[in-house]
Amino acid sequence: DKFVEWCEDNARDLQHELSNSASEKEQLEATIERASSDIEGAETEIGELSSSIAEAEADLEKATQVRNAQHQDWIERNQELSETLDTLARALSTVKQALGSNLVQLNSAAISKVSGAMTALLTASSVATADKAKLEALLQATNGEEGDNYEAHDGTKAIVEILSDMYDKAEQQRADAEKAETESKYNFEMVKQSLKDKIKHDNK
């Protein structure tokens, strides 16, 4: 009887252990399944972050290229406007000196200097087409049939007015170009910082 009782007890213990083992197996399988799901989720998130980082880096590179092109355009534009202003200043100085000396007529030397300056301005892309037309008309007048008899206090004053107006316009163009350059640089820095922050955040 004791042996039978012992066998029954062992059988119950074994059944209990088997039941516990089955439960533990189910728990482990559930844990493995959750871990697999987490891994898949992490891999998806990593893929999305990698794509986001690559996109941000590409946007940053493109923005940098655009900014470099804008800056180069400004350098060229600023140089051209500076040269135009310098030419205008020399032409104005020449004409004002002639007027200041109370000359009744522009002599050949003065006409040559003014004509040379105006001819140079005709090739400047920063000078408006309408202003170029006025310059051409004045250039023809100063080099026309009157020659040394070109009246200073008629044509010369007109030259001063036109050149002064052109000088003011060129100065305003340069100021506008500098303002646009400053704004473009600021906007680029904002975009650059935003993209760098995004790349830094996604890399965490």
mmCIF file of C-alpha atoms in Angstrom:
data_model
loop_
_atom_site.group_PDB
_atom_site.id
_atom_site.type_symbol
_atom_site.label_atom_id
_atom_site.label_comp_id
_atom_site.label_asym_id
_atom_site.label_seq_id
_atom_site.Cartn_x
_atom_site.Cartn_y
_atom_site.Cartn_z
ATOM 1 C CA ASP A 1 0.000 0.000 0.000
ATOM 2 C CA LYS A 2 2.812 2.372 0.816
ATOM 3 C CA PHE A 3 4.426 1.637 -2.529
ATOM 4 C CA VAL A 4 1.190 2.368 -4.364
ATOM 5 C CA GLU A 5 0.752 5.555 -2.381
ATOM 6 C CA TRP A 6 4.337 6.563 -3.222
ATOM 7 C CA CYS A 7 3.734 5.902 -6.914
ATOM 8 C CA GLU A 8 0.569 7.950 -6.855
ATOM 9 C CA ASP A 9 2.367 10.822 -5.114
ATOM 10 C CA ASN A 10 5.201 10.711 -7.649
ATOM 11 C CA ALA A 11 2.707 10.607 -10.489
ATOM 12 C CA ARG A 12 0.926 13.690 -9.146
ATOM 13 C CA ASP A 13 4.269 15.514 -8.701
ATOM 14 C CA LEU A 14 5.347 14.589 -12.224
ATOM 15 C CA GLN A 15 2.027 15.734 -13.656
ATOM 16 C CA HIS A 16 2.392 19.023 -11.795
ATOM 17 C CA GLU A 17 5.927 19.490 -13.097
ATOM 18 C CA LEU A 18 4.768 18.723 -16.632
ATOM 19 C CA SER A 19 1.952 21.226 -16.271
ATOM 20 C CA ASN A 20 4.395 23.868 -14.994
ATOM 21 C CA SER A 21 6.794 23.090 -17.829
ATOM 22 C CA ALA A 22 4.042 23.512 -20.390
ATOM 23 C CA SER A 23 3.070 26.845 -18.835
ATOM 24 C CA GLU A 24 6.682 27.998 -18.796
ATOM 25 C CA LYS A 25 7.036 26.921 -22.436
ATOM 26 C CA GLU A 26 4.014 28.986 -23.385
ATOM 27 C CA GLN A 27 5.409 31.985 -21.512
ATOM 28 C CA LEU A 28 8.790 31.607 -23.195
ATOM 29 C CA GLU A 29 7.188 31.299 -26.614
ATOM 30 C CA ALA A 30 5.127 34.414 -25.924
ATOM 31 C CA THR A 31 8.277 36.247 -24.794
ATOM 32 C CA ILE A 32 10.128 35.143 -27.924
ATOM 33 C CA GLU A 33 7.219 36.260 -30.099
ATOM 34 C CA ARG A 34 7.155 39.695 -28.440
ATOM 35 C CA ALA A 35 10.922 39.994 -28.784
ATOM 36 C CA SER A 36 10.700 39.107 -32.473
ATOM 37 C CA SER A 37 7.994 41.719 -32.942
ATOM 38 C CA ASP A 38 10.112 44.299 -31.097
ATOM 39 C CA ILE A 39 13.098 43.469 -33.281
ATOM 40 C CA GLU A 40 11.040 43.888 -36.434
ATOM 41 C CA GLY A 41 9.704 47.191 -35.132
ATOM 42 C CA ALA A 42 13.202 48.370 -34.257
ATOM 43 C CA GLU A 43 14.507 47.386 -37.683
ATOM 44 C CA THR A 44 11.652 49.298 -39.335
ATOM 45 C CA GLU A 45 12.342 52.351 -37.181
ATOM 46 C CA ILE A 46 16.073 52.165 -37.943
ATOM 47 C CA GLY A 47 15.273 51.967 -41.641
ATOM 48 C CA GLU A 48 12.987 55.000 -41.407
ATOM 49 C CA LEU A 49 15.581 56.968 -39.433
ATOM 50 C CA SER A 50 18.320 56.057 -41.910
ATOM 51 C CA SER A 51 16.093 57.232 -44.756
ATOM 52 C CA SER A 52 15.289 60.439 -42.875
ATOM 53 C CA ILE A 53 18.980 61.114 -42.186
ATOM 54 C CA ALA A 54 19.909 60.483 -45.817
ATOM 55 C CA GLU A 55 17.138 62.819 -46.961
ATOM 56 C CA ALA A 56 18.228 65.557 -44.536
ATOM 57 C CA GLU A 57 21.857 65.218 -45.625
ATOM 58 C CA ALA A 58 20.807 65.452 -49.281
ATOM 59 C CA ASP A 59 18.696 68.542 -48.525
ATOM 60 C CA LEU A 60 21.625 70.126 -46.697
ATOM 61 C CA GLU A 61 23.982 69.454 -49.587
ATOM 62 C CA LYS A 62 21.493 70.907 -52.082
ATOM 63 C CA ALA A 63 20.867 73.972 -49.910
ATOM 64 C CA THR A 64 24.623 74.508 -49.595
ATOM 65 C CA GLN A 65 25.080 74.329 -53.364
ATOM 66 C CA VAL A 66 22.269 76.828 -53.921
ATOM 67 C CA ARG A 67 23.707 79.152 -51.277
ATOM 68 C CA ASN A 68 27.206 78.973 -52.779
ATOM 69 C CA ALA A 69 25.766 79.852 -56.194
ATOM 70 C CA GLN A 70 23.817 82.772 -54.709
ATOM 71 C CA HIS A 71 26.931 84.068 -52.950
ATOM 72 C CA GLN A 72 28.997 83.832 -56.128
ATOM 73 C CA ASP A 73 26.298 85.710 -58.047
ATOM 74 C CA TRP A 74 26.358 88.421 -55.392
ATOM 75 C CA ILE A 75 30.145 88.721 -55.568
ATOM 76 C CA GLU A 76 29.996 89.192 -59.333
ATOM 77 C CA ARG A 77 27.045 91.576 -59.105
ATOM 78 C CA ASN A 78 28.675 93.629 -56.364
ATOM 79 C CA GLN A 79 31.918 93.876 -58.326
ATOM 80 C CA GLU A 80 30.088 94.979 -61.466
ATOM 81 C CA LEU A 81 28.062 97.611 -59.590
ATOM 82 C CA SER A 82 31.188 98.871 -57.843
ATOM 83 C CA GLU A 83 32.932 99.254 -61.195
ATOM 84 C CA THR A 84 29.869 101.034 -62.624
ATOM 85 C CA LEU A 85 29.782 103.419 -59.648
ATOM 86 C CA ASP A 86 33.504 104.090 -60.031
ATOM 87 C CA THR A 87 33.086 104.862 -63.746
ATOM 88 C CA LEU A 88 30.115 107.120 -63.039
ATOM 89 C CA ALA A 89 32.015 108.953 -60.302
ATOM 90 C CA ARG A 90 34.954 109.626 -62.656
ATOM 91 C CA ALA A 91 32.628 110.813 -65.427
ATOM 92 C CA LEU A 92 30.759 113.113 -63.029
ATOM 93 C CA SER A 93 34.016 114.502 -61.686
ATOM 94 C CA THR A 94 35.218 115.316 -65.192
ATOM 95 C CA VAL A 95 31.996 117.079 -66.174
ATOM 96 C CA LYS A 96 31.655 118.939 -62.861
ATOM 97 C CA GLN A 97 35.228 120.183 -63.166
ATOM 98 C CA ALA A 98 34.380 121.566 -66.599
ATOM 99 C CA LEU A 99 31.290 123.282 -65.214
ATOM 100 C CA GLY A 100 33.157 124.513 -62.154
ATOM 101 C CA SER A 101 35.770 126.212 -64.300
ATOM 102 C CA ASN A 102 32.993 128.290 -65.913
ATOM 103 C CA LEU A 103 33.913 127.060 -69.361
ATOM 104 C CA VAL A 104 31.561 128.177 -72.069
ATOM 105 C CA GLN A 105 32.549 125.168 -74.091
ATOM 106 C CA LEU A 106 33.838 121.667 -73.353
ATOM 107 C CA ASN A 107 37.271 121.347 -74.856
ATOM 108 C CA SER A 108 38.416 118.297 -76.824
ATOM 109 C CA ALA A 109 40.219 116.729 -73.860
ATOM 110 C CA ALA A 110 37.141 116.969 -71.611
ATOM 111 C CA ILE A 111 34.895 115.643 -74.364
ATOM 112 C CA SER A 112 37.244 112.708 -74.863
ATOM 113 C CA LYS A 113 37.219 111.810 -71.143
ATOM 114 C CA VAL A 114 33.445 112.102 -70.826
ATOM 115 C CA SER A 115 32.884 110.135 -74.037
ATOM 116 C CA GLY A 116 35.226 107.394 -72.861
ATOM 117 C CA ALA A 117 33.407 107.081 -69.555
ATOM 118 C CA MET A 118 29.980 106.996 -71.191
ATOM 119 C CA THR A 119 31.134 104.429 -73.748
ATOM 120 C CA ALA A 120 32.269 102.167 -70.883
ATOM 121 C CA LEU A 121 28.877 102.525 -69.231
ATOM 122 C CA LEU A 122 27.088 101.396 -72.377
ATOM 123 C CA THR A 123 28.574 97.898 -71.911
ATOM 124 C CA ALA A 124 27.609 97.600 -68.231
ATOM 125 C CA SER A 125 24.710 95.188 -67.685
ATOM 126 C CA SER A 126 23.812 97.020 -64.459
ATOM 127 C CA VAL A 127 22.820 100.100 -66.460
ATOM 128 C CA ALA A 128 19.166 100.175 -67.502
ATOM 129 C CA THR A 129 18.328 100.116 -71.218
ATOM 130 C CA ALA A 130 16.556 103.499 -71.011
ATOM 131 C CA ASP A 131 19.637 105.080 -69.415
ATOM 132 C CA LYS A 132 21.857 103.567 -72.095
ATOM 133 C CA ALA A 133 19.653 105.174 -74.758
ATOM 134 C CA LYS A 134 20.089 108.573 -73.076
ATOM 135 C CA LEU A 135 23.827 108.021 -72.879
ATOM 136 C CA GLU A 136 24.022 107.112 -76.555
ATOM 137 C CA ALA A 137 22.155 110.296 -77.478
ATOM 138 C CA LEU A 138 24.488 112.417 -75.356
ATOM 139 C CA LEU A 139 27.506 110.570 -76.710
ATOM 140 C CA GLN A 140 26.450 111.384 -80.248
ATOM 141 C CA ALA A 141 25.944 115.016 -79.260
ATOM 142 C CA THR A 142 29.333 115.383 -77.629
ATOM 143 C CA ASN A 143 31.038 113.719 -80.594
ATOM 144 C CA GLY A 144 28.800 115.324 -83.223
ATOM 145 C CA GLU A 145 29.308 118.121 -85.631
ATOM 146 C CA GLU A 146 29.722 120.769 -82.912
ATOM 147 C CA GLY A 147 32.955 119.128 -81.632
ATOM 148 C CA ASP A 148 34.829 121.807 -79.707
ATOM 149 C CA ASN A 149 31.788 124.071 -79.858
ATOM 150 C CA TYR A 150 29.627 121.782 -77.694
ATOM 151 C CA GLU A 151 27.790 124.111 -75.296
ATOM 152 C CA ALA A 152 28.787 123.341 -71.692
ATOM 153 C CA HIS A 153 25.859 124.869 -69.871
ATOM 154 C CA ASP A 154 23.273 123.035 -71.955
ATOM 155 C CA GLY A 155 24.574 119.567 -72.768
ATOM 156 C CA THR A 156 26.979 119.354 -69.857
ATOM 157 C CA LYS A 157 24.281 120.005 -67.277
ATOM 158 C CA ALA A 158 22.153 117.343 -68.941
ATOM 159 C CA ILE A 159 25.060 114.912 -68.688
ATOM 160 C CA VAL A 160 25.461 115.719 -64.980
ATOM 161 C CA GLU A 161 21.768 115.119 -64.322
ATOM 162 C CA ILE A 162 21.704 111.804 -66.172
ATOM 163 C CA LEU A 163 24.954 110.540 -64.658
ATOM 164 C CA SER A 164 23.853 111.597 -61.158
ATOM 165 C CA ASP A 165 20.551 109.771 -61.611
ATOM 166 C CA MET A 166 22.390 106.684 -62.846
ATOM 167 C CA TYR A 167 24.783 106.890 -59.888
ATOM 168 C CA ASP A 168 21.867 107.005 -57.420
ATOM 169 C CA LYS A 169 20.236 104.031 -59.143
ATOM 170 C CA ALA A 170 23.467 102.011 -59.080
ATOM 171 C CA GLU A 171 23.958 102.793 -55.383
ATOM 172 C CA GLN A 172 20.409 101.640 -54.650
ATOM 173 C CA GLN A 173 20.950 98.470 -56.682
ATOM 174 C CA ARG A 174 24.090 97.691 -54.703
ATOM 175 C CA ALA A 175 22.291 98.355 -51.401
ATOM 176 C CA ASP A 176 19.420 96.085 -52.484
ATOM 177 C CA ALA A 177 21.881 93.390 -53.560
ATOM 178 C CA GLU A 178 23.689 93.565 -50.203
ATOM 179 C CA LYS A 179 20.364 93.340 -48.356
ATOM 180 C CA ALA A 180 19.330 90.327 -50.444
ATOM 181 C CA GLU A 181 22.706 88.697 -49.776
ATOM 182 C CA THR A 182 22.346 89.233 -46.024
ATOM 183 C CA GLU A 183 18.815 87.790 -46.018
ATOM 184 C CA SER A 184 19.869 84.855 -48.182
ATOM 185 C CA LYS A 185 22.762 84.076 -45.831
ATOM 186 C CA TYR A 186 20.516 84.281 -42.757
ATOM 187 C CA ASN A 187 17.855 82.025 -44.305
ATOM 188 C CA PHE A 188 20.492 79.484 -45.294
ATOM 189 C CA GLU A 189 21.956 79.426 -41.782
ATOM 190 C CA MET A 190 18.480 78.773 -40.358
ATOM 191 C CA VAL A 191 17.854 75.912 -42.796
ATOM 192 C CA LYS A 192 21.343 74.537 -42.205
ATOM 193 C CA GLN A 193 20.923 74.524 -38.419
ATOM 194 C CA SER A 194 17.482 72.919 -38.675
ATOM 195 C CA LEU A 195 18.768 70.104 -40.896
ATOM 196 C CA LYS A 196 21.823 69.539 -38.689
ATOM 197 C CA ASP A 197 19.588 69.318 -35.614
ATOM 198 C CA LYS A 198 17.389 66.793 -37.393
ATOM 199 C CA ILE A 199 20.389 64.666 -38.414
ATOM 200 C CA LYS A 200 21.787 64.823 -34.864
ATOM 201 C CA HIS A 201 18.414 63.839 -33.362
ATOM 202 C CA ASP A 202 17.887 60.938 -35.781
ATOM 203 C CA ASN A 203 21.383 59.619 -35.109
ATOM 204 C CA LYS A 204 20.661 59.202 -31.392
#
